[in-house]
Amino acid sequence: MDTSLIRARSRLYRNIREFFDSRGYLEVETPCLAASLIPEPTIKNFSTLYQSEYLGSREMYLVPSPEVFIKRLIARGCGNVYEICKCFRNAEQIGSLHNPEFSMLEYYTMDFDEKDSIALTQELLRETALPGCPDGLKQPFEVISMAQALNKATGLELEAIQSPKVIRQKAHELGVLDDPSVSEGWDDTFNRLFLNFVEPSLRTDVPVVLTGYPAQIECLAQNDGIVKRRWELYFGAVEIANCYLEETSPERVRESMRREFARMASERALTGEVIPDNDPEYWRIFRSFPRCSGVALGLDRLLMLQTGRQRIDDLILFGFSDIL
Amino acid sequence: MIKAGQIDKGTALLIKGQPFICIDREFVNPGKGSAFVRLKLKSPTTGQVLAETMKSQDNAEDITVTDEDFQYQYNDGEYFHFMNTETFEDVPVPMSSFPDYQFIMKEGETFRCTVYNEEILDIQVPSKVVYLVAEAEEAIKGDTVTGATKFVTTETGLRVRVPIFIKQGEKIRVNTETKEYLERVNN
């Protein structure tokens, strides 16, 4: 381990805290252990057991992101907040861009829309840059909608491939799905197109923001017709941040959580994977939830890009492959 | 059949009837999406390289390969020539399929090779190999700014950055993957 990299992380975190503190954001610290999570079928979870001689035992989960707690704080009116914390995703493949335990920065800004959150994130990258950070990372973001990027890369219209049958046929014609009659979710087929064509077509010399993710990829961002008001930030083909214009309708949150929990439970019942408890009352906090935008940014990846490294292992002390 | 998620560097696959070896694998999880795997596959016989991104749960056709010993004879600028140590048959392997191996493999040495249909798909080079220093630069006195290193060339033509005390005719151990100097080897 190169000690300059340990110092780089410490310096980056200081810069981030200065950035948000000077803008009046409140730094918060939420638990790593939760009794229930927001169901996300594509994120596998770590579970552990709370054991008490008197209270009995209870399954607990390591948070895959601090969202579940931060949203409670926002509902209580805490205003603009940020958190730097550890997150845990099980079965996360160990590779140059993944470690099952990783560091995340989340920041939520009241009354912000996509344009505002993109501008803030652009300032964040520029103002927190470490000495020696590649110039490209400090450049203005190129903003492109997913529909435009898809069309540029494949010639397909997002609107025309909304049915699972049609998108599978198109993916088959483009050579990324062998059997178009296979039963797979629309989101999986879309990701075949996205990873094979769209992602490789993105510019790598400047940060790129993809806006308007398909609404059929479920998440707690607001809907806008066939897309979600969600954006993702890429640099050098590496995904660094994800942002939602947060869903504020209690009914839609309840519906989404119910659907996602059902999907997760049915998929995992077959594999025996951990099914984290769902809090059936969680949606109630959205009765007093302000309009806001929330960004989650992978700190190990940002640090990797800022220091010009190729693997997040280089930046993580005692990475998973070392401790297994 | 194996799952795409099980494919690792070195896994041999049959794609449209042609054998390929996985030379690079990276997992990707698109935001809010299932696990995918990005593969770089190479056909050792044609040198063709394919980039494929598959869902980790997709099936792939793996092939049964055998490991056999071959003696590396020489290269003719286009092909490495290996000799099957049992049949003494000459097996050519395109040099372009293994770009830097000409600087790593010593003539006359035996290598364990991955074989499919009598063709060599992969050459297993030990991760650490001892080389003779064929040429060594004179160290520049007082040059400690660069961490007191210099370049030497091994008998196979590999250029390695080494500490300044390494002299011509000495032996050094080198990491064949990173091409980095590991230690001096005493006779």
XYZ file of C-alpha atoms in Angstrom:
511
model
C 0.000 0.000 0.000
C 1.283 3.316 -1.115
C 1.015 5.777 1.807
C 0.385 8.640 -0.609
C -2.906 6.924 -1.457
C -3.906 6.777 2.221
C -3.207 10.497 2.414
C -5.153 11.092 -0.809
C -8.306 9.585 0.702
C -7.958 11.614 3.871
C -7.471 14.795 1.851
C -10.406 14.053 -0.462
C -12.746 13.502 2.503
C -11.567 16.783 4.025
C -12.226 18.576 0.744
C -15.698 17.044 0.493
C -16.580 18.064 4.063
C -15.355 21.603 3.404
C -17.373 21.723 0.195
C -20.655 20.776 1.853
C -20.058 22.515 5.187
C -19.404 25.816 3.416
C -22.762 25.423 1.640
C -24.652 24.851 4.883
C -25.234 21.086 4.537
C -25.408 19.069 7.730
C -23.156 16.026 7.993
C -25.037 13.060 9.415
C -24.077 9.609 10.632
C -26.661 6.873 10.228
C -26.465 3.212 11.291
C -24.723 0.530 9.249
C -27.042 -2.083 10.728
C -30.717 -1.965 9.854
C -33.706 -4.090 10.848
C -35.324 -3.546 7.448
C -34.225 -2.210 4.074
C -35.768 -0.628 0.994
C -36.212 -3.715 -1.224
C -33.858 -3.757 -4.213
C -33.909 -7.114 -6.019
C -30.631 -6.495 -7.850
C -28.619 -5.764 -4.702
C -27.754 -8.817 -2.605
C -27.541 -8.257 1.130
C -25.422 -9.200 4.104
C -27.348 -10.355 7.150
C -26.236 -10.870 10.708
C -27.927 -11.788 13.973
C -28.632 -9.517 16.896
C -28.695 -11.800 19.924
C -29.976 -10.880 23.319
C -30.494 -13.299 26.140
C -33.628 -11.439 27.163
C -35.056 -9.949 23.999
C -34.494 -12.884 21.710
C -32.649 -12.724 18.441
C -33.356 -10.785 15.312
C -31.916 -10.764 11.815
C -30.266 -7.459 10.918
C -28.834 -6.214 7.621
C -25.787 -4.216 6.692
C -26.999 -1.233 4.688
C -26.343 -1.279 0.922
C -26.677 2.530 1.058
C -27.607 4.999 3.818
C -30.779 6.004 1.910
C -33.143 4.081 4.203
C -32.123 6.194 7.213
C -31.341 9.494 5.512
C -34.860 9.619 4.063
C -36.266 9.374 7.586
C -34.166 12.374 8.579
C -35.342 14.337 5.551
C -38.961 13.541 6.353
C -38.340 14.993 9.815
C -37.186 18.236 8.224
C -33.417 18.089 8.650
C -32.863 20.007 5.384
C -29.772 19.590 3.209
C -27.611 16.723 4.426
C -24.642 14.602 3.428
C -23.039 11.453 4.730
C -19.753 9.659 4.103
C -20.205 6.039 5.097
C -19.488 2.376 4.451
C -21.971 0.379 2.393
C -22.219 -3.356 1.933
C -23.375 -5.334 -1.069
C -23.188 -9.094 -0.946
C -22.229 -11.251 -3.900
C -20.728 -8.056 -5.287
C -18.165 -9.379 -7.665
C -14.620 -8.728 -6.615
C -12.841 -6.972 -9.422
C -11.156 -3.802 -10.426
C -14.340 -1.787 -9.859
C -16.047 -3.683 -7.060
C -15.509 -4.506 -3.412
C -18.374 -5.891 -1.286
C -17.635 -3.253 1.367
C -17.149 0.200 -0.099
C -17.373 3.884 0.719
C -20.193 6.102 -0.385
C -20.976 9.796 -0.302
C -24.675 10.645 -0.336
C -25.987 14.195 -0.462
C -29.558 15.407 -0.528
C -30.590 18.925 -1.466
C -34.041 20.326 -0.827
C -35.891 21.882 -3.801
C -33.214 20.791 -6.280
C -34.072 19.332 -9.670
C -31.789 17.462 -12.093
C -30.260 20.623 -13.502
C -29.347 21.861 -10.033
C -27.951 18.527 -8.850
C -25.853 18.166 -12.003
C -24.425 21.672 -11.499
C -23.680 20.946 -7.831
C -21.951 17.655 -8.654
C -19.881 19.369 -11.327
C -18.718 21.916 -8.745
C -18.058 19.112 -6.272
C -15.765 17.282 -8.686
C -13.926 20.449 -9.602
C -13.550 21.887 -6.121
C -12.571 18.684 -4.313
C -10.054 17.563 -6.952
C -6.735 16.437 -5.510
C -3.424 17.706 -6.889
C -2.630 15.671 -10.001
C -6.283 14.873 -10.705
C -6.753 14.373 -14.479
C -8.047 17.541 -16.131
C -10.869 15.653 -17.819
C -12.530 14.993 -14.467
C -12.746 18.736 -13.828
C -14.336 19.562 -17.199
C -17.980 20.599 -17.603
C -20.229 17.546 -17.790
C -21.611 16.415 -21.102
C -25.320 15.856 -20.492
C -27.170 13.458 -22.777
C -30.507 11.704 -22.349
C -30.604 7.927 -22.296
C -33.018 7.982 -25.248
C -30.561 10.050 -27.330
C -27.566 7.922 -26.304
C -29.458 4.721 -27.125
C -30.501 6.081 -30.493
C -26.972 7.207 -31.318
C -25.473 3.859 -30.366
C -28.084 1.473 -31.791
C -30.527 3.432 -33.964
C -33.354 2.299 -31.653
C -36.057 4.603 -30.277
C -36.637 4.127 -26.550
C -40.340 4.714 -27.082
C -40.602 1.961 -29.675
C -39.013 -0.768 -27.510
C -41.230 -0.558 -24.454
C -42.687 -4.041 -24.852
C -40.561 -6.956 -23.581
C -41.179 -8.876 -26.791
C -40.049 -6.047 -29.046
C -36.919 -5.221 -27.046
C -35.913 -8.904 -26.971
C -36.349 -9.168 -30.734
C -34.221 -6.030 -31.249
C -31.538 -7.281 -28.860
C -31.513 -10.563 -30.758
C -31.151 -8.782 -34.110
C -28.244 -6.795 -32.699
C -26.556 -10.023 -31.571
C -26.682 -9.559 -27.791
C -29.487 -12.018 -27.006
C -29.261 -15.541 -28.413
C -32.839 -16.611 -27.858
C -35.503 -13.892 -28.205
C -38.156 -16.170 -26.688
C -36.265 -16.369 -23.363
C -38.218 -15.018 -20.419
C -36.282 -12.208 -18.856
C -37.288 -8.870 -17.423
C -37.395 -5.828 -19.703
C -34.679 -4.238 -17.548
C -32.279 -7.142 -18.171
C -32.725 -6.953 -21.940
C -32.334 -3.191 -21.809
C -29.074 -3.603 -19.883
C -27.765 -5.957 -22.586
C -28.226 -3.113 -25.074
C -26.924 -0.547 -22.639
C -23.717 -2.403 -21.709
C -22.921 -3.652 -25.191
C -23.655 -0.485 -27.146
C -24.532 2.595 -25.115
C -21.903 2.531 -22.381
C -18.998 1.855 -24.781
C -20.187 4.760 -26.975
C -19.991 7.377 -24.213
C -17.215 9.928 -24.327
C -14.410 9.036 -21.932
C -12.454 12.302 -21.937
C -15.032 14.326 -19.986
C -17.593 13.373 -17.339
C -20.842 12.279 -18.970
C -24.267 12.499 -17.372
C -26.990 10.210 -18.693
C -30.445 11.508 -17.832
C -33.905 9.993 -18.056
C -33.390 6.314 -17.242
C -36.178 4.041 -18.483
C -39.136 3.955 -16.100
C -39.211 0.166 -16.427
C -36.019 0.050 -14.345
C -37.652 0.387 -10.966
C -36.292 2.884 -8.413
C -37.560 5.576 -6.040
C -37.140 8.436 -8.538
C -40.104 10.393 -9.894
C -41.726 9.189 -13.105
C -41.915 11.284 -16.250
C -43.781 9.246 -18.856
C -41.572 6.379 -20.057
C -38.551 7.614 -18.110
C -37.536 8.234 -14.522
C -36.107 11.515 -13.333
C -32.838 9.814 -12.559
C -29.336 10.521 -13.849
C -26.026 8.714 -13.653
C -22.527 10.104 -13.939
C -19.772 8.352 -15.876
C -16.136 9.147 -16.313
C -13.772 7.048 -18.403
C -16.488 4.375 -18.754
C -16.711 4.089 -14.954
C -20.050 4.759 -13.275
C -19.436 7.102 -10.344
C -22.748 8.571 -9.221
C -26.479 8.028 -9.346
C -29.100 10.689 -8.682
C -32.861 10.711 -8.193
C -35.310 13.492 -8.148
C -36.789 11.702 -5.156
C -40.250 10.226 -5.271
C -42.418 12.110 -2.754
C -45.790 10.415 -3.185
C -46.487 8.006 -0.272
C -48.778 5.890 -2.443
C -46.240 5.449 -5.202
C -43.486 4.606 -2.699
C -45.755 2.048 -1.048
C -46.640 0.526 -4.405
C -43.034 0.439 -5.602
C -41.761 -1.123 -2.371
C -44.507 -3.732 -2.431
C -43.723 -4.654 -6.029
C -39.984 -4.787 -5.511
C -40.287 -6.823 -2.319
C -42.519 -9.356 -4.070
C -40.074 -9.634 -6.973
C -37.108 -10.000 -4.641
C -38.830 -12.567 -2.414
C -39.894 -14.740 -5.349
C -36.434 -14.649 -6.962
C -34.543 -15.313 -3.743
C -36.908 -18.016 -2.473
C -35.396 -20.204 -5.195
C -31.765 -19.389 -4.485
C -31.849 -19.208 -0.688
C -30.338 -15.724 -0.711
C -30.995 -13.299 2.136
C -34.418 -11.620 1.881
C -34.180 -8.522 4.042
C -37.279 -7.545 5.977
C -39.443 -4.862 4.501
C -40.888 -2.217 6.783
C -44.543 -2.121 5.675
C -44.958 1.292 7.329
C -41.933 2.935 5.714
C -44.059 4.695 3.062
C -45.733 6.756 5.797
C -42.656 8.975 6.150
C -43.404 10.264 2.642
C -46.519 12.022 3.924
C -44.213 14.855 4.895
C -41.410 14.386 2.418
C -40.092 17.557 0.726
C -39.173 17.809 -2.940
C -35.464 17.055 -3.098
C -32.709 15.482 -5.115
C -30.407 12.775 -3.741
C -27.034 11.786 -5.149
C -25.029 8.666 -4.238
C -21.384 8.786 -5.275
C -18.854 5.950 -5.023
C -15.846 7.342 -3.186
C -13.419 4.498 -3.932
C -14.081 4.946 -7.639
C -13.777 8.733 -7.466
C -10.479 8.355 -5.626
C -9.305 5.804 -8.192
C -10.084 8.206 -11.050
C -8.575 11.207 -9.279
C -5.313 9.389 -8.612
C -5.180 7.854 -12.082
C -5.311 4.268 -10.774
C -6.891 1.361 -12.640
C -8.198 -0.673 -9.709
C -10.136 0.320 -6.604
C -8.099 -2.356 -4.770
C -5.211 0.091 -4.894
C -7.188 2.571 -2.826
C -8.840 0.221 -0.348
C -6.797 -0.793 2.669
C -7.247 -4.531 3.143
C -9.414 -5.065 0.064
C -11.628 -8.127 -0.063
C -9.244 -10.208 -2.134
C -6.561 -9.644 0.550
C -8.669 -10.583 3.543
C -10.555 -13.592 2.188
C -22.339 -25.516 -20.320
C -21.237 -23.058 -17.683
C -22.689 -19.796 -16.431
C -21.068 -16.660 -17.827
C -20.380 -15.580 -14.227
C -18.129 -18.631 -13.794
C -15.904 -17.751 -16.720
C -12.465 -16.691 -15.582
C -9.212 -15.743 -17.238
C -8.013 -18.862 -19.037
C -11.457 -20.473 -19.460
C -11.790 -22.058 -22.909
C -15.088 -21.538 -24.728
C -16.571 -22.509 -28.036
C -18.147 -19.560 -29.833
C -19.836 -20.226 -33.174
C -17.774 -23.380 -33.445
C -14.454 -21.678 -32.807
C -12.345 -22.053 -29.640
C -11.695 -18.902 -27.639
C -9.772 -18.280 -24.440
C -10.945 -15.694 -21.954
C -8.123 -13.191 -21.520
C -9.900 -10.614 -19.413
C -12.982 -10.538 -17.276
C -14.619 -7.659 -15.466
C -17.891 -7.778 -13.573
C -20.326 -4.945 -14.090
C -23.482 -4.129 -12.219
C -25.348 -1.482 -14.151
C -27.124 0.823 -11.671
C -30.254 -0.958 -10.426
C -29.553 -3.864 -12.773
C -28.586 -7.541 -12.553
C -24.985 -8.712 -12.532
C -23.272 -8.749 -15.912
C -19.807 -9.797 -16.941
C -17.622 -8.192 -19.587
C -15.389 -10.689 -21.314
C -12.468 -10.258 -23.611
C -12.005 -13.446 -25.589
C -9.224 -14.350 -27.929
C -8.950 -16.974 -30.594
C -5.379 -18.256 -30.263
C -5.522 -19.708 -33.751
C -6.531 -16.524 -35.577
C -5.618 -13.885 -32.993
C -9.171 -12.486 -33.283
C -10.329 -10.685 -30.130
C -14.003 -10.488 -29.151
C -15.562 -8.247 -26.510
C -18.764 -9.713 -25.110
C -20.952 -8.489 -22.290
C -23.225 -11.202 -20.956
C -25.586 -11.572 -18.035
C -23.796 -13.570 -15.328
C -26.613 -16.124 -15.502
C -26.330 -16.659 -19.273
C -25.064 -20.016 -20.444
C -21.815 -20.355 -22.314
C -20.368 -23.394 -24.045
C -17.149 -24.368 -22.329
C -14.874 -26.960 -23.904
C -12.788 -29.711 -22.458
C -9.148 -29.024 -22.932
C -6.091 -31.000 -21.936
C -2.821 -29.834 -20.469
C 0.246 -31.146 -22.259
C 3.961 -30.385 -22.201
C 5.541 -28.715 -25.204
C 9.114 -27.638 -25.703
C 9.558 -24.125 -27.065
C 11.998 -24.297 -29.983
C 12.249 -20.900 -31.661
C 10.209 -18.213 -33.367
C 10.348 -17.343 -37.054
C 9.014 -13.818 -36.598
C 5.453 -14.931 -37.230
C 5.038 -18.191 -35.343
C 6.357 -19.700 -32.150
C 7.393 -23.280 -32.849
C 6.661 -25.792 -30.142
C 7.526 -29.455 -30.122
C 5.167 -32.014 -28.658
C 7.476 -33.821 -26.245
C 5.748 -37.163 -26.871
C 5.222 -37.174 -30.621
C 8.051 -34.725 -31.504
C 5.578 -33.009 -33.798
C 6.089 -29.307 -34.574
C 3.123 -27.140 -33.495
C 3.160 -23.516 -34.703
C 1.397 -20.836 -32.626
C 0.850 -17.322 -34.038
C 3.102 -14.885 -32.164
C 0.400 -12.213 -32.384
C -1.759 -14.308 -30.067
C 0.796 -13.960 -27.260
C 2.287 -10.522 -27.862
C 5.052 -10.323 -25.259
C 5.831 -14.021 -24.867
C 8.853 -13.828 -27.139
C 10.578 -11.842 -24.394
C 9.469 -14.210 -21.644
C 9.931 -17.744 -23.009
C 13.425 -19.196 -23.179
C 14.242 -21.414 -26.121
C 14.511 -25.076 -25.192
C 12.290 -24.753 -22.125
C 9.215 -26.880 -21.639
C 5.834 -25.274 -21.018
C 2.534 -26.700 -19.922
C 0.071 -25.813 -22.682
C -3.705 -25.908 -22.936
C -4.608 -27.998 -25.947
C -7.865 -28.404 -27.867
C -8.106 -30.388 -31.097
C -4.318 -30.633 -31.263
C -4.017 -26.853 -31.239
C -2.342 -24.853 -28.499
C -4.888 -22.479 -26.972
C -2.840 -21.219 -24.080
C 0.745 -21.288 -22.866
C 1.189 -21.420 -19.116
C 4.200 -19.334 -18.204
C 5.340 -19.527 -14.568
C 4.567 -16.305 -12.697
C 8.208 -15.950 -11.593
C 11.118 -16.788 -13.848
C 14.901 -16.472 -13.389
C 16.686 -14.728 -16.272
C 20.305 -14.028 -17.066
C 21.194 -10.358 -17.377
C 22.583 -10.141 -20.909
C 23.102 -6.399 -20.992
C 23.211 -3.863 -18.198
C 23.462 -0.093 -18.353
C 26.157 1.502 -16.256
C 24.501 3.152 -13.297
C 24.840 6.896 -13.270
C 26.633 7.920 -10.088
C 24.652 10.132 -7.766
C 21.421 9.454 -9.602
C 19.207 8.643 -6.648
C 16.287 10.833 -7.690
C 14.706 8.019 -9.691
C 14.943 5.631 -6.744
C 18.348 4.364 -7.839
C 17.256 2.067 -10.657
C 18.405 1.356 -14.179
C 17.402 -0.888 -17.070
C 18.851 -4.262 -17.972
C 18.034 -6.642 -20.823
C 17.645 -10.361 -20.214
C 18.798 -13.166 -22.491
C 15.250 -13.254 -23.905
C 15.340 -9.542 -24.749
C 13.077 -8.424 -21.896
C 13.851 -4.947 -20.565
C 13.522 -4.789 -16.795
C 13.970 -1.927 -14.345
C 16.336 -3.129 -11.609
C 18.307 -1.703 -8.668
C 21.647 -0.220 -9.732
C 23.740 -2.993 -8.133
C 22.652 -5.595 -10.727
C 25.455 -6.391 -13.168
C 25.730 -8.108 -16.512
C 26.012 -11.903 -16.159
C 24.020 -12.002 -12.918
C 20.658 -13.709 -12.556
C 17.450 -12.000 -11.564
C 13.963 -13.226 -10.760
C 11.181 -11.409 -12.640
C 7.412 -11.352 -12.297
C 6.353 -12.422 -15.797
C 2.940 -10.784 -15.564
C 4.043 -7.299 -14.509
C 7.582 -7.646 -15.932
C 8.857 -6.291 -12.633
C 12.157 -7.189 -10.983
C 11.715 -9.273 -7.828
C 15.204 -10.197 -6.556
C 18.768 -11.075 -7.423
C 19.442 -14.791 -7.571
C 22.779 -16.063 -6.319
C 24.351 -18.967 -8.149
